[in-house]
Amino acid sequence: NAGVMQNPRHLVRRRGQEARLRCSPMKGHSHVYWYRQLPEEGLKFMVYLQKENIIDESGMPKERFSAEFPKEGPSILRIQQVVRGDSAAYFCASSPQQAKRSPLHFGNGTRLTVT
Amino acid sequence: AQTVTQSQPEMSVQEAETVTLSCTYDTSESDYYLFWYKQPPSRQMILVIRQEAYKQQNATENRFSVNFQKAAKSFSLKISDSQLGDAAMYFCAYRITSGTYKYIFGTGTRLKVLA
């Protein structure tokens, strides 16, 4: 059973470009979380999605950031008009159901560098 | 709001010795989960151990054990017989038990293992 797959592993964008980060949850998992990790910091919650629904986006900046988890295909975190402050590692995690006893399984993250 | 505090940015331990990483949290809930994650340079988030708040017995996983003090809201990680492969960032995390069940992470402790 493959784990949570994130791609690309590294992404370099120039200021003003768009960044698209992909996350394929573990098989059978229908809940996806996105976290951001700035250098030398912990992971900060961004958004929580279920298939075709955004459940909680309280940690996501109101502008330039969006996320989706379509019925078919991976979850996508999109950052428009990137700025240097967006440089960070972005982690996706999935769980089989929304329950406190279901642990989150993390992907290996995408490191975004904005030049 | 729940918070997680790791007051030790960096710790060092001699190989084969024991080290304890501290974590405190703040919550008004009575039932929740606590976790320790390890993040090596590869960036992968590896679940080390988890503790259910309603269980008084401290969790143990091989060389890793926790000291869970619910009244003091303390959740420290003890690593026995430290190995070079234990060198990593260690994050303490709290999982809320309502709504989105998202994790809240501390800022991490960098553990160095000295040969």
Tab-separated table of C-alpha atoms in Angstrom:
chain	number	residue	atom	x	y	z
A	1	ASN	CA	0.000	0.000	0.000
A	2	ALA	CA	1.730	3.120	-1.225
A	3	GLY	CA	1.995	5.985	1.204
A	4	VAL	CA	0.962	9.578	0.665
A	5	MET	CA	2.556	10.753	-2.567
A	6	GLN	CA	3.493	14.352	-3.107
A	7	ASN	CA	4.966	15.858	-6.216
A	8	PRO	CA	7.051	17.510	-7.168
A	9	ARG	CA	9.601	17.019	-4.431
A	10	HIS	CA	11.218	20.328	-5.238
A	11	LEU	CA	9.691	23.246	-7.071
A	12	VAL	CA	11.383	26.474	-8.068
A	13	ARG	CA	9.313	29.433	-9.151
A	14	ARG	CA	10.085	33.043	-9.918
A	15	ARG	CA	8.171	35.782	-8.179
A	16	GLY	CA	4.796	36.254	-9.795
A	17	GLN	CA	4.498	32.729	-11.190
A	18	GLU	CA	2.024	30.088	-10.090
A	19	ALA	CA	2.900	27.023	-8.042
A	20	ARG	CA	0.825	23.836	-8.131
A	21	LEU	CA	1.505	21.182	-5.530
A	22	ARG	CA	-0.050	17.752	-5.823
A	23	CYS	CA	-0.958	15.204	-3.212
A	24	SER	CA	-2.289	11.692	-3.709
A	25	PRO	CA	-3.555	10.338	-0.399
A	26	MET	CA	-3.135	6.768	0.686
A	27	LYS	CA	-5.513	4.312	-0.904
A	28	GLY	CA	-8.844	4.405	0.853
A	29	HIS	CA	-8.193	7.766	2.489
A	30	SER	CA	-10.731	10.463	1.794
A	31	HIS	CA	-9.487	13.198	4.124
A	32	VAL	CA	-6.568	15.436	3.216
A	33	TYR	CA	-4.759	18.067	5.243
A	34	TRP	CA	-2.176	20.560	4.003
A	35	TYR	CA	0.506	21.977	6.272
A	36	ARG	CA	3.245	24.527	5.697
A	37	GLN	CA	6.648	24.409	7.335
A	38	LEU	CA	8.792	27.498	7.265
A	39	PRO	CA	12.546	27.040	7.817
A	40	GLU	CA	13.366	26.007	11.377
A	41	GLU	CA	9.706	26.033	12.392
A	42	GLY	CA	6.977	23.511	13.071
A	43	LEU	CA	4.164	22.583	10.743
A	44	LYS	CA	1.288	25.030	10.499
A	45	PHE	CA	-2.179	23.891	9.480
A	46	MET	CA	-3.455	25.388	6.260
A	47	VAL	CA	-6.533	23.545	5.008
A	48	TYR	CA	-8.573	20.392	5.475
A	49	LEU	CA	-10.489	18.821	2.615
A	50	GLN	CA	-12.691	15.877	1.937
A	51	LYS	CA	-13.579	14.724	-1.541
A	52	GLU	CA	-15.015	17.749	-3.402
A	53	ASN	CA	-15.362	19.769	-0.192
A	54	ILE	CA	-13.244	22.260	1.728
A	55	ILE	CA	-14.004	21.651	5.382
A	56	ASP	CA	-11.638	24.043	7.140
A	57	GLU	CA	-9.441	26.624	5.460
A	58	SER	CA	-8.813	28.721	8.527
A	59	GLY	CA	-5.030	28.444	8.196
A	60	MET	CA	-4.810	29.385	4.567
A	61	PRO	CA	-4.079	32.957	3.474
A	62	LYS	CA	-7.173	34.552	2.001
A	63	GLU	CA	-5.429	35.724	-1.127
A	64	ARG	CA	-3.418	33.823	-3.732
A	65	PHE	CA	-3.859	30.420	-2.060
A	66	SER	CA	-6.468	27.841	-2.997
A	67	ALA	CA	-6.926	24.122	-2.559
A	68	GLU	CA	-9.091	21.449	-4.071
A	69	PHE	CA	-9.669	17.734	-3.743
A	70	PRO	CA	-11.717	16.580	-6.723
A	71	LYS	CA	-13.738	13.419	-6.918
A	72	GLU	CA	-11.081	11.940	-9.169
A	73	GLY	CA	-7.388	12.721	-8.985
A	74	PRO	CA	-5.037	14.230	-6.457
A	75	SER	CA	-5.533	17.125	-4.114
A	76	ILE	CA	-4.004	20.339	-5.434
A	77	LEU	CA	-2.633	23.281	-3.483
A	78	ARG	CA	-2.314	26.282	-5.756
A	79	ILE	CA	-0.380	29.419	-5.002
A	80	GLN	CA	-0.804	32.253	-7.451
A	81	GLN	CA	1.662	35.113	-7.948
A	82	VAL	CA	4.186	33.599	-5.567
A	83	VAL	CA	6.361	35.817	-3.397
A	84	ARG	CA	9.611	35.032	-1.597
A	85	GLY	CA	7.734	34.565	1.678
A	86	ASP	CA	5.952	31.561	0.176
A	87	SER	CA	9.229	29.635	0.170
A	88	ALA	CA	8.642	26.710	2.505
A	89	ALA	CA	8.046	22.981	2.666
A	90	TYR	CA	4.423	22.034	2.075
A	91	PHE	CA	3.209	18.781	3.526
A	92	CYS	CA	0.129	16.802	2.754
A	93	ALA	CA	-1.355	14.283	5.159
A	94	SER	CA	-4.282	11.939	4.809
A	95	SER	CA	-6.505	9.853	7.028
A	96	PRO	CA	-9.159	7.225	6.308
A	97	GLN	CA	-11.880	8.935	8.252
A	98	GLN	CA	-12.479	11.961	10.361
A	99	ALA	CA	-11.874	10.432	13.750
A	100	LYS	CA	-9.494	11.323	16.506
A	101	ARG	CA	-8.154	7.783	16.585
A	102	SER	CA	-7.168	7.777	12.914
A	103	PRO	CA	-3.565	8.922	12.696
A	104	LEU	CA	-2.429	11.210	9.939
A	105	HIS	CA	-0.062	9.778	7.345
A	106	PHE	CA	2.282	12.361	5.923
A	107	GLY	CA	3.864	12.672	2.527
A	108	ASN	CA	7.496	13.686	2.109
A	109	GLY	CA	6.587	17.254	1.322
A	110	THR	CA	7.239	19.643	-1.540
A	111	ARG	CA	9.920	22.236	-1.022
A	112	LEU	CA	8.954	25.427	-2.809
A	113	THR	CA	11.677	27.945	-3.518
A	114	VAL	CA	10.717	31.346	-4.870
A	115	THR	CA	13.536	33.237	-6.544
B	1	ALA	CA	-7.228	27.799	21.582
B	2	GLN	CA	-4.892	24.865	21.936
B	3	THR	CA	-1.154	25.481	21.920
B	4	VAL	CA	1.896	23.217	22.000
B	5	THR	CA	5.226	24.411	23.393
B	6	GLN	CA	8.633	22.831	22.987
B	7	SER	CA	11.060	24.899	25.002
B	8	GLN	CA	14.252	23.162	23.889
B	9	PRO	CA	15.307	24.273	20.402
B	10	GLU	CA	18.265	21.897	20.460
B	11	MET	CA	19.482	18.975	22.545
B	12	SER	CA	22.555	16.778	22.417
B	13	VAL	CA	23.045	13.253	23.701
B	14	GLN	CA	25.944	10.859	23.715
B	15	GLU	CA	25.441	7.646	21.790
B	16	ALA	CA	23.945	4.910	24.011
B	17	GLU	CA	22.809	7.456	26.598
B	18	THR	CA	19.284	8.583	27.441
B	19	VAL	CA	17.728	11.915	26.565
B	20	THR	CA	14.377	13.505	27.375
B	21	LEU	CA	12.636	16.020	25.158
B	22	SER	CA	10.011	18.188	26.776
B	23	CYS	CA	6.619	19.282	25.531
B	24	THR	CA	3.804	21.157	27.211
B	25	TYR	CA	0.393	21.962	25.837
B	26	ASP	CA	-2.636	23.961	26.713
B	27	THR	CA	-6.184	22.765	26.238
B	28	SER	CA	-9.542	22.862	27.935
B	29	GLU	CA	-10.563	19.470	26.563
B	30	SER	CA	-10.435	16.274	28.554
B	31	ASP	CA	-10.047	13.805	25.707
B	32	TYR	CA	-7.379	14.222	23.050
B	33	TYR	CA	-4.368	12.579	21.450
B	34	LEU	CA	-0.722	13.521	21.721
B	35	PHE	CA	2.013	12.519	19.315
B	36	TRP	CA	5.731	12.699	18.803
B	37	TYR	CA	6.957	12.875	15.217
B	38	LYS	CA	10.522	12.550	14.006
B	39	GLN	CA	11.722	14.501	10.973
B	40	PRO	CA	15.158	13.467	9.656
B	41	PRO	CA	16.976	15.509	6.999
B	42	SER	CA	14.994	13.644	4.354
B	43	ARG	CA	12.033	15.730	5.556
B	44	GLN	CA	9.806	12.698	6.039
B	45	MET	CA	7.450	12.941	9.033
B	46	ILE	CA	7.703	9.690	10.966
B	47	LEU	CA	5.307	8.872	13.766
B	48	VAL	CA	7.342	7.870	16.815
B	49	ILE	CA	4.722	7.377	19.493
B	50	ARG	CA	1.223	8.435	20.458
B	51	GLN	CA	-0.660	8.790	23.707
B	52	GLU	CA	-4.388	8.762	24.324
B	53	ALA	CA	-5.311	11.263	26.993
B	54	TYR	CA	-7.833	8.990	28.652
B	55	LYS	CA	-5.183	6.334	29.219
B	56	GLN	CA	-3.128	6.822	32.343
B	57	GLN	CA	-0.473	4.342	31.293
B	58	ASN	CA	2.445	5.908	29.489
B	59	ALA	CA	2.954	4.737	25.916
B	60	THR	CA	6.108	2.835	24.999
B	61	GLU	CA	7.570	1.874	21.634
B	62	ASN	CA	10.855	0.002	21.929
B	63	ARG	CA	13.474	2.586	22.983
B	64	PHE	CA	10.936	5.413	23.002
B	65	SER	CA	8.643	6.155	25.897
B	66	VAL	CA	6.634	9.093	27.126
B	67	ASN	CA	5.996	10.656	30.485
B	68	PHE	CA	2.441	11.897	30.257
B	69	GLN	CA	1.350	14.162	33.094
B	70	LYS	CA	-2.213	15.138	32.285
B	71	ALA	CA	-2.740	17.508	35.184
B	72	ALA	CA	0.463	19.355	34.380
B	73	LYS	CA	-0.275	19.167	30.629
B	74	SER	CA	3.157	17.771	30.021
B	75	PHE	CA	4.166	15.146	27.459
B	76	SER	CA	7.891	14.430	27.379
B	77	LEU	CA	9.663	11.917	25.150
B	78	LYS	CA	12.430	9.729	26.499
B	79	ILE	CA	14.838	8.074	24.113
B	80	SER	CA	16.904	5.308	25.668
B	81	ASP	CA	20.127	3.864	24.268
B	82	SER	CA	20.380	6.693	21.752
B	83	GLN	CA	21.603	5.796	18.300
B	84	LEU	CA	23.131	7.912	15.555
B	85	GLY	CA	19.988	7.343	13.506
B	86	ASP	CA	17.939	9.112	16.154
B	87	ALA	CA	19.417	12.451	15.121
B	88	ALA	CA	16.539	14.509	13.731
B	89	MET	CA	14.003	17.196	14.483
B	90	TYR	CA	11.358	16.009	16.911
B	91	PHE	CA	7.911	17.549	16.924
B	92	CYS	CA	5.281	17.223	19.586
B	93	ALA	CA	1.707	17.406	18.299
B	94	TYR	CA	-1.776	17.607	19.764
B	95	ARG	CA	-4.858	16.442	17.964
B	96	ILE	CA	-8.095	18.259	18.647
B	97	THR	CA	-11.059	15.976	19.224
B	98	SER	CA	-13.794	17.943	17.593
B	99	GLY	CA	-14.457	19.549	14.269
B	100	THR	CA	-11.627	18.838	11.903
B	101	TYR	CA	-9.357	16.746	14.146
B	102	LYS	CA	-6.379	18.679	12.846
B	103	TYR	CA	-2.957	18.483	14.461
B	104	ILE	CA	-1.305	21.377	16.235
B	105	PHE	CA	2.476	21.145	16.247
B	106	GLY	CA	5.165	22.539	18.486
B	107	THR	CA	8.185	24.319	17.030
B	108	GLY	CA	10.413	21.281	17.336
B	109	THR	CA	13.598	20.174	19.075
B	110	ARG	CA	16.690	19.361	17.081
B	111	LEU	CA	18.380	16.301	18.554
B	112	LYS	CA	22.062	15.728	17.937
B	113	VAL	CA	23.596	12.357	18.754
B	114	LEU	CA	27.313	12.413	19.500
B	115	ALA	CA	29.460	9.390	18.662
